Short mmCIF file of C-alpha atoms in Angstrom, two decimals:
data_model
loop_
_atom_site.label_atom_id
_atom_site.label_comp_id
_atom_site.label_asym_id
_atom_site.label_seq_id
_atom_site.Cartn_x
_atom_site.Cartn_y
_atom_site.Cartn_z
CA ASP A 1 -35.95 -43.81 13.71
CA ALA A 2 -32.78 -45.76 12.94
CA GLN A 3 -34.86 -48.87 12.13
CA HIS A 4 -37.13 -46.81 9.87
CA ASP A 5 -34.16 -45.34 8.02
CA GLU A 6 -32.55 -48.77 7.74
CA GLU A 7 -35.72 -50.34 6.32
CA THR A 8 -36.21 -47.52 3.82
CA THR A 9 -32.55 -47.68 2.74
CA ARG A 10 -32.70 -51.47 2.37
CA LEU A 11 -35.81 -51.25 0.15
CA TRP A 12 -34.20 -48.51 -1.96
CA LYS A 13 -31.06 -50.63 -2.48
CA LEU A 14 -33.19 -53.66 -3.42
CA PHE A 15 -35.12 -51.54 -5.92
CA ILE A 16 -31.95 -50.08 -7.49
CA GLY A 17 -30.30 -53.51 -7.69
CA SER A 18 -33.38 -55.03 -9.26
CA THR A 19 -33.61 -52.16 -11.75
CA VAL A 20 -30.00 -52.70 -12.83
CA PHE A 21 -30.94 -56.21 -13.95
CA THR A 22 -34.48 -55.46 -15.16
CA ILE A 23 -33.53 -52.77 -17.69
CA PRO A 24 -31.30 -55.10 -19.78
CA ILE A 25 -33.94 -57.83 -19.47
CA MET A 26 -36.56 -55.45 -20.87
CA VAL A 27 -34.28 -54.30 -23.67
CA LEU A 28 -33.36 -57.85 -24.71
CA ALA A 29 -36.93 -59.13 -24.44
CA MET A 30 -38.88 -56.26 -25.98
CA LEU A 31 -36.68 -54.45 -28.50
CA PRO A 32 -36.46 -57.38 -30.94
CA MET A 33 -40.25 -57.24 -31.24
CA LEU A 34 -40.19 -53.51 -31.92
CA SER A 35 -37.18 -53.25 -34.21
CA ASP A 36 -36.17 -55.57 -37.03
CA ARG A 37 -32.74 -53.97 -37.01
CA PHE A 38 -32.24 -54.82 -33.34
CA MET A 39 -33.50 -58.37 -33.92
CA HIS A 40 -31.06 -58.81 -36.80
CA ALA A 41 -28.18 -57.48 -34.67
CA MET A 42 -29.05 -59.89 -31.86
CA MET A 43 -29.24 -62.86 -34.22
CA GLN A 44 -25.71 -62.14 -35.42
CA PHE A 45 -24.47 -62.94 -31.91
CA GLY A 46 -26.57 -66.05 -31.35
CA SER A 47 -29.94 -67.74 -31.71
CA MET A 48 -32.96 -66.75 -29.65
CA GLU A 49 -32.44 -69.91 -27.58
CA LYS A 50 -29.00 -68.60 -26.54
CA TRP A 51 -30.47 -65.18 -25.73
CA ASN A 52 -33.04 -66.95 -23.53
CA TRP A 53 -30.12 -68.25 -21.44
CA VAL A 54 -28.87 -64.68 -21.04
CA LEU A 55 -32.35 -63.61 -19.93
CA LEU A 56 -32.50 -66.52 -17.49
CA LEU A 57 -29.15 -65.55 -15.95
CA LEU A 58 -30.20 -61.90 -15.66
CA THR A 59 -33.56 -62.83 -14.11
CA LEU A 60 -32.21 -65.22 -11.47
CA PRO A 61 -30.98 -62.50 -9.08
CA VAL A 62 -34.15 -60.44 -9.54
CA GLN A 63 -36.40 -63.43 -8.86
CA PHE A 64 -34.57 -64.99 -5.94
CA TYR A 65 -32.42 -62.27 -4.34
CA PHE A 66 -34.16 -58.95 -4.91
CA GLY A 67 -37.60 -60.59 -4.88
CA GLY A 68 -36.70 -63.02 -2.12
CA ARG A 69 -38.77 -61.18 0.47
CA PHE A 70 -41.91 -61.74 -1.61
CA LEU A 71 -41.07 -65.43 -1.98
CA ARG A 72 -40.58 -65.87 1.77
CA LEU A 73 -43.57 -63.81 2.85
CA GLY A 74 -45.77 -65.20 0.08
CA ALA A 75 -44.97 -68.81 0.96
CA LYS A 76 -45.56 -68.06 4.63
CA SER A 77 -48.97 -66.52 3.90
CA LEU A 78 -49.95 -69.44 1.63
CA PHE A 79 -49.00 -72.03 4.24
CA SER A 80 -50.91 -70.14 6.92
CA ARG A 81 -53.95 -70.27 4.58
CA TYR A 82 -54.29 -66.48 4.65
CA PRO A 83 -52.83 -65.44 1.29
CA ASP A 84 -51.95 -61.79 0.87
CA MET A 85 -50.36 -59.62 -1.80
CA ASN A 86 -47.01 -61.36 -1.29
CA ALA A 87 -48.65 -64.68 -2.21
CA LEU A 88 -50.00 -63.11 -5.39
CA ILE A 89 -46.54 -61.81 -6.30
CA LEU A 90 -45.02 -65.21 -5.48
CA LEU A 91 -47.48 -67.13 -7.66
CA GLY A 92 -47.44 -64.68 -10.58
CA THR A 93 -43.71 -64.11 -10.85
CA LEU A 94 -42.78 -67.70 -10.11
CA ALA A 95 -45.21 -69.00 -12.76
CA ALA A 96 -43.70 -66.67 -15.38
CA PHE A 97 -40.15 -67.49 -14.28
CA LEU A 98 -40.58 -71.28 -14.06
CA PHE A 99 -42.37 -71.56 -17.41
CA SER A 100 -39.69 -69.42 -19.06
CA ALA A 101 -36.95 -71.47 -17.40
CA LEU A 102 -38.59 -74.66 -18.70
CA VAL A 103 -38.72 -73.23 -22.23
CA THR A 104 -35.04 -72.26 -21.92
CA ILE A 105 -33.68 -75.42 -20.29
CA ALA A 106 -35.88 -78.09 -21.89
CA PRO A 107 -37.58 -76.58 -24.95
CA HIS A 108 -38.45 -80.04 -26.29
CA TRP A 109 -40.96 -80.41 -23.41
CA VAL A 110 -42.96 -77.46 -24.72
CA PRO A 111 -44.82 -77.39 -28.06
CA PRO A 112 -42.96 -75.19 -30.61
CA GLU A 113 -45.83 -72.68 -30.85
CA SER A 114 -45.72 -72.14 -27.05
CA ARG A 115 -41.98 -71.59 -26.67
CA HIS A 116 -42.17 -68.01 -25.47
CA VAL A 117 -40.30 -66.70 -22.44
CA TYR A 118 -41.69 -64.21 -19.93
CA PHE A 119 -38.63 -63.36 -17.87
CA GLU A 120 -39.32 -59.64 -18.34
CA ALA A 121 -42.79 -59.99 -16.79
CA SER A 122 -41.36 -61.56 -13.65
CA ALA A 123 -38.54 -59.01 -13.34
CA VAL A 124 -40.71 -55.96 -14.01
CA VAL A 125 -43.38 -57.01 -11.49
CA ILE A 126 -40.79 -57.56 -8.76
CA THR A 127 -39.01 -54.28 -9.54
CA LEU A 128 -42.21 -52.22 -9.58
CA VAL A 129 -43.50 -53.81 -6.37
CA LEU A 130 -40.16 -53.06 -4.71
CA LEU A 131 -40.55 -49.43 -5.80
CA GLY A 132 -44.08 -49.42 -4.37
CA LYS A 133 -42.89 -50.92 -1.08
CA TYR A 134 -40.12 -48.34 -0.86
CA LEU A 135 -42.54 -45.44 -1.48
CA GLU A 136 -45.08 -46.89 0.96
CA THR A 137 -42.46 -47.35 3.68
CA ARG A 138 -41.04 -43.89 3.19
CA SER A 139 -44.51 -42.30 3.29
CA ARG A 140 -45.50 -44.32 6.36
CA HIS A 141 -42.38 -43.19 8.21
CA GLN A 142 -42.93 -39.57 7.21
CA ALA A 143 -46.54 -39.76 8.40
CA SER A 144 -45.40 -41.34 11.66
CA ASP A 145 -42.84 -38.56 12.17
CA ALA A 146 -45.48 -35.92 11.45
CA MET A 147 -47.84 -37.52 14.00
CA LYS A 148 -45.08 -37.46 16.63
CA LEU A 149 -44.53 -33.76 15.97
CA LEU A 150 -48.24 -33.07 16.22
CA LEU A 151 -48.52 -34.98 19.49
CA ASN A 152 -45.65 -32.97 20.90
CA LEU A 153 -47.56 -29.77 20.10
CA VAL A 154 -50.55 -30.78 22.21
CA PRO A 155 -50.42 -28.95 25.53
CA LYS A 156 -50.15 -31.07 28.67
CA MET A 157 -52.28 -28.64 30.71
CA ALA A 158 -55.69 -27.14 29.96
CA THR A 159 -57.32 -24.05 31.39
CA VAL A 160 -60.85 -24.96 32.53
CA ILE A 161 -63.52 -22.63 33.85
CA ARG A 162 -65.42 -24.34 36.64
CA MET A 163 -67.84 -22.50 38.89
CA GLY A 164 -66.69 -19.23 37.41
CA GLN A 165 -63.09 -19.88 38.33
CA SER A 166 -60.28 -20.41 35.82
CA GLN A 167 -57.97 -23.23 36.80
CA SER A 168 -55.14 -25.11 35.10
CA ILE A 169 -55.49 -28.90 35.15
CA PRO A 170 -53.82 -31.84 33.33
CA VAL A 171 -55.45 -32.51 29.96
CA GLU A 172 -56.43 -36.04 31.06
CA GLU A 173 -58.75 -34.54 33.72
CA VAL A 174 -60.85 -32.58 31.21
CA VAL A 175 -64.36 -34.06 31.03
CA LEU A 176 -67.33 -33.71 28.72
CA ASP A 177 -69.10 -30.34 29.01
CA ASP A 178 -66.09 -28.59 30.63
CA LEU A 179 -65.68 -25.01 29.44
CA LEU A 180 -62.10 -24.52 28.20
CA GLU A 181 -60.36 -21.17 28.02
CA VAL A 182 -58.15 -20.79 24.97
CA LYS A 183 -56.08 -17.63 24.73
CA PRO A 184 -55.25 -16.15 21.31
CA GLY A 185 -52.23 -17.86 19.76
CA SER A 186 -52.19 -20.74 22.23
CA ALA A 187 -52.68 -24.39 21.34
CA ILE A 188 -55.99 -26.06 22.04
CA ALA A 189 -55.72 -28.80 24.66
#
């Protein structure tokens, strides 16, 4: 139970930390496209190339710290030649991040019409997958706890009628075609 709580808490903290960085990334990346006023305000503080550096710095912790588990597990699954969802997250987010980093660091290597950054895509995918992992882990632990409770409710002894006689035996000794006696309100063995 302590390990389950620790894992759930760790995933929640990773999700919250990732969200703290992802929200400003989304605002800086998407609002200029939706609002001319916001774009104008941003341009008063610096060119889009300078804002790309801000996005890069905000995305670094999301990509490599908060999303580090996907990078490790994804690389491991790729090298074992059995790619899984972690490999998909690794390839997708790393492609978006590395291309955006290239556009930011060495824009002259990219044709002018292709100089778009996708830091928000990388950050949002990692943040949403962390949320999904947290919800999955929490649900799995709750289901596991519910199963333990149900198993504790199963009686250890069963009342069997054999040759007209009612006798109490361990549940493991009940065989096919045994006639079980179940009294009102009692649990079924």
